[in-house]
Tab-separated table of C-alpha atoms in Angstrom:
chain	number	residue	atom	x	y	z
A	1	UNK	CA	5.044	-2.786	-23.848
A	2	UNK	CA	2.524	-1.804	-21.507
A	3	UNK	CA	3.565	-1.743	-17.744
A	4	UNK	CA	1.918	-2.557	-14.695
A	5	UNK	CA	3.159	-0.001	-11.682
A	6	UNK	CA	2.880	-1.510	-8.412
A	7	UNK	CA	3.804	0.801	-5.737
A	8	UNK	CA	5.650	-0.634	-2.620
A	9	UNK	CA	7.053	1.054	0.541
A	10	UNK	CA	9.716	-0.106	3.140
A	11	UNK	CA	8.137	0.466	6.435
A	12	UNK	CA	9.348	-0.314	10.049
A	13	UNK	CA	8.417	-3.982	10.909
A	14	UNK	CA	5.119	-3.926	13.048
A	15	UNK	CA	6.646	-5.996	15.569
A	16	UNK	CA	9.038	-3.268	16.359
A	17	UNK	CA	8.306	-0.726	19.270
A	18	UNK	CA	7.587	2.374	16.987
A	19	UNK	CA	8.097	5.910	18.201
A	20	UNK	CA	7.725	9.681	16.697
A	21	UNK	CA	10.632	12.085	16.882
A	22	UNK	CA	10.097	15.663	17.741
A	23	UNK	CA	8.592	16.597	14.488
A	24	UNK	CA	5.981	14.125	14.809
A	25	UNK	CA	7.442	11.867	12.173
A	26	UNK	CA	8.111	8.325	12.374
A	27	UNK	CA	11.719	7.516	13.655
A	28	UNK	CA	12.928	5.023	11.464
A	29	UNK	CA	16.276	4.389	13.089
A	30	UNK	CA	16.838	1.428	15.189
A	31	UNK	CA	14.363	-0.768	13.988
A	32	UNK	CA	13.773	-3.348	11.004
A	33	UNK	CA	12.111	-2.093	7.816
A	34	UNK	CA	10.541	-4.398	5.910
A	35	UNK	CA	8.307	-4.537	2.784
A	36	UNK	CA	4.881	-3.393	3.952
A	37	UNK	CA	2.663	-6.224	4.465
A	38	UNK	CA	-0.081	-5.092	2.204
A	39	UNK	CA	2.093	-4.354	-0.544
A	40	UNK	CA	3.001	-8.201	-0.946
A	41	UNK	CA	-0.536	-8.456	-1.621
A	42	UNK	CA	-0.290	-5.625	-4.397
A	43	UNK	CA	2.749	-7.250	-5.721
A	44	UNK	CA	1.074	-10.589	-5.937
A	45	UNK	CA	-2.099	-9.230	-7.911
A	46	UNK	CA	0.253	-7.263	-10.271
A	47	UNK	CA	2.225	-10.473	-11.082
A	48	UNK	CA	-1.233	-12.388	-11.668
A	49	UNK	CA	-2.720	-10.012	-13.690
A	50	UNK	CA	0.314	-10.228	-15.868
A	51	UNK	CA	0.353	-14.003	-15.656
A	52	UNK	CA	-3.610	-14.229	-16.633
A	53	UNK	CA	-3.156	-11.796	-19.493
A	54	UNK	CA	0.089	-13.277	-21.337
A	55	UNK	CA	-0.922	-12.012	-24.746
A	56	UNK	CA	-1.025	-8.308	-23.424
A	57	UNK	CA	2.713	-8.600	-22.782
A	58	UNK	CA	2.924	-6.883	-19.614
A	59	UNK	CA	5.755	-5.627	-17.819
A	60	UNK	CA	5.558	-5.283	-13.779
A	61	UNK	CA	7.734	-2.674	-12.494
A	62	UNK	CA	7.567	-2.134	-8.693
A	63	UNK	CA	8.214	1.694	-7.588
A	64	UNK	CA	9.218	3.056	-4.325
A	65	UNK	CA	9.654	6.522	-2.800
A	66	UNK	CA	11.970	6.548	0.173
A	67	UNK	CA	15.420	6.901	1.870
A	68	UNK	CA	18.583	4.775	1.609
A	69	UNK	CA	17.420	1.388	2.433
A	70	UNK	CA	14.020	1.198	0.632
A	71	UNK	CA	16.020	-0.896	-1.989
A	72	UNK	CA	15.048	-3.735	0.332
A	73	UNK	CA	11.178	-3.549	-0.309
A	74	UNK	CA	12.307	-3.517	-3.935
A	75	UNK	CA	14.267	-6.381	-3.890
A	76	UNK	CA	11.372	-8.300	-2.324
A	77	UNK	CA	9.182	-7.429	-4.973
A	78	UNK	CA	11.515	-8.751	-7.491
A	79	UNK	CA	12.524	-11.655	-5.947
A	80	UNK	CA	8.578	-12.462	-5.967
A	81	UNK	CA	8.752	-11.769	-9.684
A	82	UNK	CA	8.403	-8.198	-10.706
A	83	UNK	CA	10.487	-7.595	-14.063
A	84	UNK	CA	12.460	-4.281	-12.638
A	85	UNK	CA	12.346	-1.716	-10.100
A	86	UNK	CA	12.765	1.695	-9.619
A	87	UNK	CA	13.519	4.101	-6.390
A	88	UNK	CA	12.818	7.704	-6.177
A	89	UNK	CA	15.384	8.917	-3.690
A	90	UNK	CA	15.752	12.608	-2.673
A	91	UNK	CA	16.508	14.392	0.576
A	92	UNK	CA	14.134	16.740	-0.164
A	93	UNK	CA	11.260	14.156	0.191
A	94	UNK	CA	11.676	13.772	3.711
A	95	UNK	CA	8.952	14.371	5.750
A	96	UNK	CA	6.475	14.652	2.842
A	97	UNK	CA	2.839	14.761	3.398
A	98	UNK	CA	0.179	12.440	1.610
A	99	UNK	CA	-0.287	15.328	-0.907
A	100	UNK	CA	3.245	15.632	-1.443
A	101	UNK	CA	4.196	12.284	-1.787
A	102	UNK	CA	1.537	11.575	-4.435
A	103	UNK	CA	2.641	14.166	-6.359
A	104	UNK	CA	6.184	12.890	-6.536
A	105	UNK	CA	4.890	9.460	-7.171
A	106	UNK	CA	2.708	10.719	-10.268
A	107	UNK	CA	5.760	12.300	-11.908
A	108	UNK	CA	7.827	9.076	-11.072
A	109	UNK	CA	5.194	6.939	-12.723
A	110	UNK	CA	5.367	8.981	-15.362
A	111	UNK	CA	8.660	8.012	-16.224
A	112	UNK	CA	7.298	4.485	-17.156
A	113	UNK	CA	6.344	4.076	-20.835
A	114	UNK	CA	2.761	3.046	-21.484
A	115	UNK	CA	1.417	2.570	-17.671
A	116	UNK	CA	-1.844	0.781	-18.158
A	117	UNK	CA	-2.422	0.137	-14.575
A	118	UNK	CA	-1.046	1.361	-11.060
A	119	UNK	CA	-1.449	-1.438	-8.571
A	120	UNK	CA	-0.970	-0.407	-4.736
A	121	UNK	CA	-2.314	-1.586	-1.040
A	122	UNK	CA	-5.225	0.290	0.498
A	123	UNK	CA	-3.343	1.768	2.953
A	124	UNK	CA	0.507	1.407	4.647
A	125	UNK	CA	1.043	0.176	7.814
A	126	UNK	CA	2.971	3.232	9.231
A	127	UNK	CA	0.815	5.871	7.809
A	128	UNK	CA	-2.625	4.295	7.801
A	129	UNK	CA	-3.991	6.661	5.867
A	130	UNK	CA	-5.683	5.479	2.613
A	131	UNK	CA	-5.637	8.472	1.118
A	132	UNK	CA	-2.368	8.274	-1.554
A	133	UNK	CA	-4.431	6.082	-4.088
A	134	UNK	CA	-7.419	8.719	-4.273
A	135	UNK	CA	-5.057	11.782	-4.678
A	136	UNK	CA	-3.234	9.540	-7.168
A	137	UNK	CA	-5.892	9.197	-9.405
A	138	UNK	CA	-7.109	12.903	-9.331
A	139	UNK	CA	-3.651	13.881	-10.244
A	140	UNK	CA	-3.470	11.310	-12.892
A	141	UNK	CA	-6.893	11.976	-14.088
A	142	UNK	CA	-7.973	8.425	-14.031
A	143	UNK	CA	-10.444	6.390	-12.339
A	144	UNK	CA	-9.382	4.438	-9.139
A	145	UNK	CA	-11.006	0.814	-8.069
A	146	UNK	CA	-10.380	0.806	-4.333
A	147	UNK	CA	-10.295	-1.439	-1.556
A	148	UNK	CA	-10.590	-4.541	-3.934
A	149	UNK	CA	-10.418	-8.213	-2.650
A	150	UNK	CA	-10.015	-9.520	-6.313
A	151	UNK	CA	-9.187	-7.566	-9.539
A	152	UNK	CA	-9.394	-8.933	-13.280
A	153	UNK	CA	-8.209	-7.708	-16.783
A	154	UNK	CA	-10.173	-7.987	-20.110
A	155	UNK	CA	-8.984	-6.156	-22.983
A	156	UNK	CA	-8.950	-2.448	-21.739
A	157	UNK	CA	-11.536	-3.254	-18.903
A	158	UNK	CA	-10.623	-3.759	-15.167
A	159	UNK	CA	-12.961	-5.171	-12.712
A	160	UNK	CA	-12.867	-5.668	-8.969
A	161	UNK	CA	-14.998	-6.844	-6.251
A	162	UNK	CA	-14.976	-4.014	-3.587
A	163	UNK	CA	-15.892	-5.720	-0.073
A	164	UNK	CA	-17.686	-3.087	2.365
A	165	UNK	CA	-19.665	-3.797	5.709
A	166	UNK	CA	-23.060	-3.605	3.242
A	167	UNK	CA	-21.871	-6.105	0.965
A	168	UNK	CA	-19.807	-6.779	-2.267
A	169	UNK	CA	-19.689	-4.740	-4.980
A	170	UNK	CA	-18.405	-5.278	-8.636
A	171	UNK	CA	-16.987	-2.345	-10.020
A	172	UNK	CA	-14.856	-1.480	-13.367
A	173	UNK	CA	-13.519	0.984	-15.363
A	174	UNK	CA	-11.343	1.339	-18.570
A	175	UNK	CA	-7.533	1.344	-18.641
A	176	UNK	CA	-5.226	3.225	-17.839
A	177	UNK	CA	-6.370	3.074	-14.318
A	178	UNK	CA	-5.306	3.031	-10.266
A	179	UNK	CA	-6.585	-0.398	-8.135
A	180	UNK	CA	-5.672	-1.033	-4.493
A	181	UNK	CA	-6.081	-4.304	-3.052
A	182	UNK	CA	-6.936	-5.262	0.409
A	183	UNK	CA	-5.338	-8.420	2.611
A	184	UNK	CA	-8.712	-10.576	1.164
A	185	UNK	CA	-6.873	-10.829	-2.222
A	186	UNK	CA	-5.056	-13.495	-3.725
A	187	UNK	CA	-2.176	-14.632	-0.700
A	188	UNK	CA	1.337	-13.714	-1.629
A	189	UNK	CA	3.681	-15.887	-3.036
A	190	UNK	CA	6.769	-16.959	-1.460
A	191	UNK	CA	9.869	-16.162	-3.366
A	192	UNK	CA	11.795	-18.917	-4.612
A	193	UNK	CA	15.837	-19.426	-4.395
A	194	UNK	CA	16.399	-18.162	-7.974
A	195	UNK	CA	14.554	-15.268	-7.439
A	196	UNK	CA	16.070	-14.286	-4.621
A	197	UNK	CA	19.403	-14.641	-5.632
A	198	UNK	CA	18.365	-12.583	-9.048
A	199	UNK	CA	16.999	-9.942	-6.911
A	200	UNK	CA	20.254	-9.451	-4.897
A	201	UNK	CA	22.025	-8.877	-8.163
A	202	UNK	CA	19.250	-6.742	-9.973
A	203	UNK	CA	20.228	-3.169	-10.588
A	204	UNK	CA	17.796	-0.702	-9.447
A	205	UNK	CA	16.934	2.478	-11.259
A	206	UNK	CA	17.302	5.288	-8.907
A	207	UNK	CA	15.829	8.746	-9.702
A	208	UNK	CA	15.961	12.044	-8.128
A	209	UNK	CA	13.146	14.862	-7.705
A	210	UNK	CA	15.319	17.149	-10.645
A	211	UNK	CA	15.270	13.670	-13.041
A	212	UNK	CA	11.368	14.140	-12.871
A	213	UNK	CA	10.570	17.341	-12.955
A	214	UNK	CA	9.578	17.988	-9.193
A	215	UNK	CA	10.436	20.957	-7.382
A	216	UNK	CA	11.957	20.713	-3.921
A	217	UNK	CA	9.421	23.139	-2.496
A	218	UNK	CA	6.336	21.135	-3.672
A	219	UNK	CA	7.379	18.095	-1.430
A	220	UNK	CA	9.023	17.544	2.138
A	221	UNK	CA	8.148	18.261	5.695
A	222	UNK	CA	8.604	22.341	5.406
A	223	UNK	CA	6.031	22.601	2.576
A	224	UNK	CA	3.657	20.072	3.699
A	225	UNK	CA	-0.135	21.250	3.120
A	226	UNK	CA	-0.852	19.304	6.407
A	227	UNK	CA	0.614	19.098	9.906
A	228	UNK	CA	0.492	16.877	12.504
A	229	UNK	CA	0.484	19.179	16.035
A	230	UNK	CA	0.192	16.875	18.791
A	231	UNK	CA	0.393	12.927	19.528
A	232	UNK	CA	-0.800	10.647	22.057
A	233	UNK	CA	0.416	7.263	22.716
A	234	UNK	CA	-2.518	4.233	22.384
A	235	UNK	CA	-3.836	3.603	25.961
A	236	UNK	CA	-3.140	0.174	27.258
A	237	UNK	CA	-5.380	-2.726	26.248
A	238	UNK	CA	-8.017	-3.050	29.406
A	239	UNK	CA	-9.227	-6.286	30.299
A	240	UNK	CA	-12.862	-6.703	29.158
A	241	UNK	CA	-15.781	-7.245	31.585
A	242	UNK	CA	-16.238	-10.850	32.881
A	243	UNK	CA	-19.992	-12.064	33.401
A	244	UNK	CA	-20.916	-14.482	35.745
A	245	UNK	CA	-23.713	-15.996	37.045
A	246	UNK	CA	-26.308	-18.811	35.986
A	247	UNK	CA	-27.417	-18.748	32.580
A	248	UNK	CA	-30.470	-16.608	32.959
A	249	UNK	CA	-28.539	-13.870	34.887
A	250	UNK	CA	-25.782	-13.790	32.560
A	251	UNK	CA	-27.868	-13.242	29.400
A	252	UNK	CA	-29.632	-10.356	31.112
A	253	UNK	CA	-26.483	-8.986	31.920
A	254	UNK	CA	-25.355	-9.263	28.184
A	255	UNK	CA	-28.341	-7.869	26.734
A	256	UNK	CA	-28.309	-4.998	29.406
A	257	UNK	CA	-24.818	-4.225	27.997
A	258	UNK	CA	-25.802	-4.384	24.656
A	259	UNK	CA	-28.693	-1.775	24.844
A	260	UNK	CA	-26.396	0.507	26.804
A	261	UNK	CA	-23.754	0.462	23.980
A	262	UNK	CA	-26.639	0.896	21.581
A	263	UNK	CA	-25.914	-2.351	19.568
A	264	UNK	CA	-29.608	-3.766	19.799
């Protein structure tokens, strides 16, 4: 049975107060952790691709890498309709940078038979790098259709529409491939009661690094290829300028402002 693997991540709720530890990694203690919102769009896309191609017999597999508690994101994906879930959990993964994370995920994906498509969000809310899908495509030697607002499968071809500041682009690639979606993609469905109850009882397959053939020295904070050396709090948002006066005076002030900012 061909598989569509959808990558999901348990992240601190964006409404929570997020802080950094002394090693500049995100402090996940004492905050609510939830399925990343962009991953809900990814799960929805994977489910629609399965539903719109019934003859292909796709299985949707939700996959996550993370510490204890990451099962919650996977159970949300199961409640939405994923067929099964896999969690890569190993203490040695803690603090991995995007390169190490992509390498670990590549080898975890390899444990799923006959993967036709990997679907992910375009960028996580906690890291916001957006680099993982491209690195994953390089490791897997597969084409990547990134930042798509819609995706379709037709036989062995996947097609997407990428939205940019310059307009929409129609892109396509042969399977197997990697696809990332934005929040302009199909709106995620709400899990029904039956799905929620089934997800609570579902067994989640847990893998360790040794089971996927990844050595501890290839991942983790101590072996990261990149490092954060400093961090500054985002400055408080200041109030914008208020332009007052009659219509002619106000209009001229607006023109002067736009010229000063090189926006005309």
